[in-house]
Amino acid sequence: MDMRPDPFVPPAPVPRTVPPSRLEIIRTVMRNPLELWGVPSYTLPWIKTKFFKERTLIVNDPGLIRHVLVDNAANYEMSEIRQLILRPILRDGLLTAEGPVWKRSRKAMAPVFTPRHSRGFAGQMLAKSEEYAEKYATVGTGGAVHDISVDMTELAYSLLSETLFSGQIVTESNNFSDDVDNLLHRMGRVDPMDLLRAPPWVPRLTRIGGRKVLEKFRKIVADTMRERQKRMREMPDDVPEDFLTLLLQLEGPNGLSLDEIEDNILTFIGAGHETTARALAWTLYCVAHSPHVREAMEKEIDRVLATGAEPVEWLELMPWVRASFEEALRLYPPAPSLNRAAIADDKWTSPTGESIEIEAGVTILVMPWTLHRHELYWEKPRAFMPERFLPENRGKIGRFQYLPFGAGPRTCIGATFAMQEAVIALAVLMKRYRFDALPGTKIWPVQKLTTQPQDGMPMRVSLRS
Ligand code: HEM
């Protein structure tokens, strides 16, 4: 008999049983879209619905997801609302580029994100994680309270800026990562005018002030590029072999323009640190409520580190650490919704013969948030059970029922990078410290740019005795 206590069920909105009114939809989209979804979104394979006048298809069926994201991906472009929000910030960066620009850029940048290349970053990831872990050196066994959400953002940013830019971002501000957060949170959100499809010249009140931050930010990126170009010219033998150098080497009529390089630097900073940071914080939070998981992770970390294994091997050698991170990505996918729009009419037939017509112009929502908590595809969908991702069980999870990094041609280019940095960071932190939840503190997930805790994530950090 399994004597283990019931698994931890972390906080999440209860599915709605009554559809929201139009006003409620606007309010909820502004405040927290995770609270929008009703029981059908968590129980049906697909739903045809309308948001305002927009015909929308919510897709949960893994076969239909595969059809949209992979098999017939050419018929599905990035949805208008996503582009309306993100394109003014990221312009032709990889996340928001379309058509030939996307194709050329993805091909040009793929080499730096191959698993082999990402593995090359392991040493820097370890050094930076260890440096960051020193922050808690004085907490003692009694511990001290830290906002883990803020801390993980700082940590993930320091890993990203070290590996991609060798830490050489040119800024007078000591808080460049705060600048990034400020930019994304001011600019990267839905305004009621977006939902009503007001033309671009109608002011978006929620983004006022964003433009100034964006200009400041672009200047930092342009200065960083200029500085590196100077070094490439003047000291060609002493240039860091990082992402920045690689991008600048791609400049030219057949590669990328300087503007496109600038857009991609912004994109990689934007897409590459907050996502990982959120998932790290949710992992520590869920693990704090799951004593047997914490014990298994600590044992594993102690054992592997005692062997002196290189950090590049940890992802393979620490299945519990990896599984806990993957389970946190399931319950709190940093990108909770992948939005597309059908270009031409399309039709899909399921293996059991059910057909669905998808008309041109329909918005498609593939939502890791509902998919990962779906009654049809997961046992105890709302419970934190990393065991699902241990090697002996992993095979039972279908490729298209678990999409923290998306799928198909637009799949996350940084997925291997993110998995590796997460395992290294968790192992370094949990080797020395315990992270405990504070009784009486309400932690609530909200969808802003990512799935994040509404009022931060205060936790007690103490030395492992
Ligand atoms: C846990 C961490 C991460 C998660 C959950 C995540 C998730 C995603 C998802 C779901 C997409 C696909 C979006 C769509 O199909 O609409 C995506 C795309 C992307 N991600 Fe990540 N990401 C993570 C980390 C990173 C990192 C570390 C980087 C860079 C270093 C990165 C760079 C990108 C870029 C550039 C794209 C656009 C790819 C394209 O459209 O060709 N991401 N990410």
Coordinates of N, CA, C and O in Angstrom, one line a residue, residues 4-98:
R4 N 2.4 7.1 1.3 CA 2.8 8.5 1.2 C 1.6 9.4 1.4 O 0.5 9.0 1.0
P5 N 1.8 10.6 2.0 CA 0.7 11.5 2.1 C 0.2 11.9 0.7 O 0.9 11.8 -0.3
D6 N -1.0 12.5 0.7 CA -1.5 13.0 -0.6 C -0.6 14.0 -1.2 O 0.0 14.8 -0.5
P7 N -0.5 14.0 -2.5 CA 0.4 15.0 -3.1 C -0.1 16.4 -2.9 O -1.3 16.6 -2.7
F8 N 0.8 17.3 -3.0 CA 0.5 18.7 -2.8 C -0.3 19.2 -4.0 O 0.1 19.0 -5.1
V9 N -1.4 19.9 -3.7 CA -2.2 20.6 -4.8 C -2.0 22.1 -4.7 O -2.5 22.7 -3.8
P10 N -1.1 22.6 -5.5 CA -0.8 24.0 -5.4 C -1.9 24.9 -5.9 O -2.8 24.5 -6.6
P11 N -1.9 26.2 -5.5 CA -3.0 27.1 -5.8 C -3.2 27.4 -7.3 O -2.3 27.5 -8.0
A12 N -4.5 27.4 -7.6 CA -4.9 27.7 -9.0 C -6.4 28.1 -9.0 O -7.1 27.6 -8.2
P13 N -6.8 28.9 -10.0 CA -8.3 29.2 -10.0 C -9.1 28.0 -10.3 O -8.7 27.1 -11.0
V14 N -10.2 27.9 -9.6 CA -11.2 26.9 -9.8 C -11.9 27.1 -11.1 O -12.3 28.3 -11.4
P15 N -12.0 26.1 -12.0 CA -12.7 26.4 -13.3 C -14.1 27.0 -13.1 O -14.8 26.5 -12.3
R16 N -14.4 27.9 -14.0 CA -15.7 28.5 -13.9 C -16.8 27.6 -14.3 O -16.6 26.8 -15.2
T17 N -18.0 27.7 -13.6 CA -19.1 26.9 -14.0 C -20.1 27.7 -14.8 O -21.0 27.2 -15.5
V18 N -20.0 29.0 -14.7 CA -20.9 29.9 -15.5 C -20.1 30.8 -16.4 O -19.1 31.4 -15.9
P19 N -20.4 30.9 -17.7 CA -19.6 31.8 -18.6 C -19.6 33.3 -18.1 O -20.6 33.7 -17.6
P20 N -18.5 33.9 -18.2 CA -18.4 35.3 -17.8 C -19.1 36.3 -18.8 O -19.3 36.0 -19.9
S21 N -19.6 37.4 -18.2 CA -20.2 38.4 -19.1 C -19.1 39.1 -19.9 O -17.9 39.0 -19.6
R22 N -19.5 40.0 -20.8 CA -18.6 40.7 -21.6 C -17.7 41.6 -20.8 O -16.4 41.6 -20.9
L23 N -18.3 42.3 -19.8 CA -17.5 43.1 -18.9 C -16.5 42.3 -18.1 O -15.4 42.7 -17.9
E24 N -17.0 41.2 -17.6 CA -16.2 40.3 -16.8 C -15.0 39.8 -17.6 O -13.9 39.7 -17.1
I25 N -15.3 39.5 -18.9 CA -14.2 39.1 -19.7 C -13.1 40.1 -19.8 O -11.9 39.9 -19.5
I26 N -13.5 41.4 -20.0 CA -12.5 42.5 -20.1 C -11.7 42.6 -18.8 O -10.5 42.6 -18.8
R27 N -12.5 42.6 -17.7 CA -11.8 42.8 -16.4 C -10.9 41.6 -16.1 O -9.8 41.8 -15.7
T28 N -11.3 40.4 -16.5 CA -10.5 39.2 -16.1 C -9.2 39.2 -17.1 O -8.1 38.9 -16.6
V29 N -9.4 39.5 -18.3 CA -8.2 39.6 -19.2 C -7.2 40.6 -18.7 O -6.0 40.3 -18.7
M30 N -7.7 41.7 -18.2 CA -6.8 42.7 -17.7 C -6.1 42.3 -16.4 O -5.0 42.5 -16.2
R31 N -6.9 41.6 -15.6 CA -6.4 41.3 -14.2 C -5.6 40.0 -14.2 O -4.5 39.9 -13.8
N32 N -6.3 38.9 -14.7 CA -5.7 37.6 -14.7 C -6.4 36.6 -15.6 O -7.3 35.9 -15.2
P33 N -5.9 36.5 -16.8 CA -6.6 35.6 -17.8 C -6.7 34.2 -17.3 O -7.6 33.4 -17.8
L34 N -5.9 33.7 -16.4 CA -6.0 32.3 -15.9 C -7.3 32.1 -15.2 O -7.8 31.0 -15.1
E35 N -8.0 33.2 -14.8 CA -9.3 33.0 -14.1 C -10.5 33.0 -15.1 O -11.6 32.9 -14.7
L36 N -10.1 33.0 -16.4 CA -11.2 33.1 -17.4 C -11.8 31.8 -17.7 O -13.0 31.7 -18.1
W37 N -11.0 30.7 -17.6 CA -11.4 29.5 -18.2 C -12.4 28.7 -17.4 O -12.3 28.5 -16.2
G38 N -13.4 28.1 -18.1 CA -14.5 27.3 -17.4 C -14.2 25.8 -17.5 O -13.3 25.4 -18.2
V39 N -15.1 25.1 -16.9 CA -15.0 23.6 -16.9 C -14.7 23.0 -18.3 O -13.8 22.2 -18.4
P40 N -15.5 23.5 -19.3 CA -15.2 22.9 -20.6 C -13.8 23.0 -21.1 O -13.3 22.0 -21.8
S41 N -13.1 24.1 -20.8 CA -11.7 24.2 -21.2 C -10.8 23.2 -20.6 O -9.7 22.9 -21.1
Y42 N -11.2 22.6 -19.5 CA -10.3 21.6 -18.8 C -10.9 20.2 -19.0 O -10.3 19.2 -18.5
T43 N -11.9 20.0 -19.8 CA -12.5 18.7 -20.0 C -12.8 18.3 -21.4 O -12.9 17.1 -21.7
L44 N -12.9 19.3 -22.3 CA -13.2 19.0 -23.7 C -12.0 19.0 -24.6 O -11.1 19.8 -24.4
P45 N -12.0 18.3 -25.7 CA -10.8 18.3 -26.6 C -10.7 19.6 -27.4 O -9.6 20.0 -27.7
W46 N -11.8 20.2 -27.7 CA -11.8 21.6 -28.3 C -13.1 22.3 -28.1 O -14.1 21.7 -27.9
I47 N -13.0 23.6 -28.2 CA -14.2 24.4 -28.0 C -14.2 25.5 -29.0 O -13.2 26.2 -29.2
K48 N -15.4 25.6 -29.7 CA -15.5 26.8 -30.6 C -16.2 27.9 -29.9 O -17.3 27.6 -29.3
T49 N -15.7 29.1 -29.8 CA -16.3 30.1 -29.0 C -16.1 31.4 -29.7 O -15.5 31.5 -30.8
K50 N -16.6 32.5 -29.0 CA -16.4 33.9 -29.6 C -15.9 34.8 -28.5 O -16.5 34.8 -27.4
F51 N -14.8 35.5 -28.6 CA -14.4 36.6 -27.7 C -14.7 37.9 -28.4 O -14.1 38.2 -29.4
F52 N -15.7 38.6 -27.9 CA -16.2 39.8 -28.6 C -16.6 39.3 -30.0 O -17.4 38.3 -30.1
K53 N -16.1 39.9 -31.1 CA -16.6 39.4 -32.4 C -15.7 38.3 -32.9 O -15.9 37.8 -34.0
E54 N -14.6 38.0 -32.1 CA -13.6 37.2 -32.7 C -13.9 35.7 -32.6 O -14.0 35.2 -31.4
R55 N -14.0 35.0 -33.7 CA -14.2 33.5 -33.7 C -12.9 32.9 -33.1 O -11.8 33.1 -33.6
T56 N -13.1 32.0 -32.1 CA -11.9 31.5 -31.4 C -12.1 30.0 -31.3 O -13.2 29.5 -31.0
L57 N -11.0 29.2 -31.5 CA -11.0 27.8 -31.3 C -10.0 27.5 -30.2 O -8.8 27.7 -30.4
I58 N -10.5 27.0 -29.1 CA -9.6 26.5 -28.0 C -9.2 25.1 -28.3 O -10.1 24.2 -28.4
V59 N -8.0 24.8 -28.4 CA -7.5 23.4 -28.8 C -6.8 22.7 -27.7 O -5.7 23.2 -27.2
N60 N -7.3 21.6 -27.2 CA -6.6 20.8 -26.2 C -6.2 19.4 -26.8 O -5.3 18.8 -26.3
D61 N -6.9 19.0 -27.8 CA -6.7 17.6 -28.3 C -5.2 17.5 -28.9 O -4.9 18.3 -29.8
P62 N -4.4 16.6 -28.3 CA -3.0 16.6 -28.8 C -2.8 16.4 -30.3 O -1.9 16.9 -30.9
G63 N -3.8 15.6 -30.9 CA -3.7 15.4 -32.4 C -3.9 16.7 -33.1 O -3.2 17.0 -34.1
L64 N -4.9 17.4 -32.7 CA -5.3 18.7 -33.3 C -4.1 19.7 -33.1 O -3.8 20.5 -34.0
I65 N -3.6 19.7 -31.9 CA -2.4 20.6 -31.6 C -1.3 20.3 -32.6 O -0.7 21.2 -33.2
R66 N -1.0 19.0 -32.8 CA 0.1 18.6 -33.7 C -0.2 19.1 -35.1 O 0.6 19.6 -35.8
H67 N -1.5 19.0 -35.5 CA -1.9 19.5 -36.8 C -1.6 21.0 -36.9 O -1.0 21.4 -37.9
V68 N -2.0 21.8 -35.9 CA -1.9 23.2 -36.0 C -0.4 23.7 -35.9 O 0.0 24.6 -36.6
L69 N 0.3 23.1 -34.9 CA 1.7 23.6 -34.7 C 2.7 22.9 -35.6 O 3.8 23.5 -35.7
V70 N 2.4 21.8 -36.1 CA 3.5 21.1 -36.8 C 3.1 20.7 -38.3 O 3.6 21.3 -39.2
D71 N 2.1 19.8 -38.4 CA 1.8 19.2 -39.7 C 1.3 20.3 -40.7 O 1.7 20.2 -41.9
N72 N 0.5 21.2 -40.3 CA 0.0 22.2 -41.2 C 0.4 23.6 -40.7 O -0.4 24.6 -40.8
A73 N 1.6 23.7 -40.0 CA 2.0 24.9 -39.4 C 2.0 26.1 -40.3 O 1.7 27.3 -39.9
A74 N 2.2 25.8 -41.6 CA 2.3 26.9 -42.6 C 1.0 27.7 -42.7 O 1.0 28.8 -43.1
N75 N -0.1 27.0 -42.3 CA -1.4 27.7 -42.4 C -1.8 28.5 -41.1 O -2.8 29.1 -41.1
Y76 N -0.8 28.6 -40.2 CA -1.2 29.3 -38.9 C -0.1 30.3 -38.6 O 1.1 29.9 -38.4
E77 N -0.5 31.6 -38.6 CA 0.5 32.6 -38.3 C 0.3 33.1 -36.8 O -0.7 32.7 -36.2
M78 N 1.2 33.9 -36.3 CA 1.1 34.4 -35.0 C -0.2 35.3 -34.9 O -0.5 36.0 -35.9
S79 N -1.0 35.2 -33.8 CA -2.2 35.9 -33.8 C -2.0 37.4 -33.7 O -1.0 37.9 -33.2
E80 N -3.0 38.1 -34.2 CA -2.9 39.6 -34.3 C -2.7 40.2 -33.0 O -1.9 41.1 -32.8
I81 N -3.4 39.7 -31.9 CA -3.3 40.4 -30.6 C -1.9 40.3 -30.0 O -1.4 41.2 -29.5
R82 N -1.3 39.1 -30.2 CA 0.0 38.8 -29.7 C 1.0 39.8 -30.4 O 1.8 40.4 -29.7
Q83 N 0.8 39.9 -31.7 CA 1.7 40.8 -32.4 C 1.5 42.2 -32.1 O 2.4 43.0 -32.0
L84 N 0.2 42.6 -31.9 CA -0.1 44.0 -31.5 C 0.6 44.4 -30.3 O 1.0 45.6 -30.1
I85 N 0.7 43.5 -29.4 CA 1.4 43.8 -28.1 C 2.9 43.7 -28.2 O 3.6 44.7 -27.8
L86 N 3.4 42.6 -28.7 CA 4.8 42.4 -28.6 C 5.6 43.0 -29.7 O 6.8 43.4 -29.5
R87 N 5.0 43.2 -30.9 CA 5.8 43.7 -32.1 C 6.4 45.1 -31.9 O 7.5 45.3 -32.3
P88 N 5.6 46.0 -31.3 CA 6.2 47.3 -31.1 C 7.5 47.3 -30.2 O 8.3 48.2 -30.3
I89 N 7.6 46.3 -29.4 CA 8.8 46.2 -28.5 C 9.9 45.4 -29.2 O 11.0 45.9 -29.3
L90 N 9.5 44.3 -29.7 CA 10.6 43.3 -30.2 C 10.8 43.4 -31.7 O 11.7 42.7 -32.2
R91 N 9.9 44.1 -32.4 CA 10.0 44.3 -33.9 C 10.3 43.0 -34.6 O 9.5 42.0 -34.5
D92 N 11.4 42.9 -35.3 CA 11.8 41.7 -36.1 C 12.6 40.7 -35.3 O 13.3 39.9 -35.9
G93 N 12.6 40.7 -34.0 CA 13.2 39.7 -33.2 C 12.5 38.4 -33.5 O 11.4 38.3 -34.0
L94 N 13.2 37.3 -33.2 CA 12.7 35.9 -33.6 C 11.3 35.6 -33.1 O 10.5 35.0 -33.8
L95 N 11.0 36.1 -31.9 CA 9.7 35.8 -31.3 C 8.5 36.4 -32.1 O 7.4 35.9 -32.2
T96 N 8.8 37.6 -32.7 CA 7.7 38.3 -33.3 C 7.9 38.4 -34.9 O 7.0 38.9 -35.5
A97 N 9.0 38.0 -35.4 CA 9.2 38.1 -36.8 C 8.3 37.1 -37.5 O 7.9 36.1 -36.9
E98 N 8.0 37.3 -38.8 CA 7.1 36.4 -39.6 C 7.8 36.2 -40.9 O 8.7 36.9 -41.3

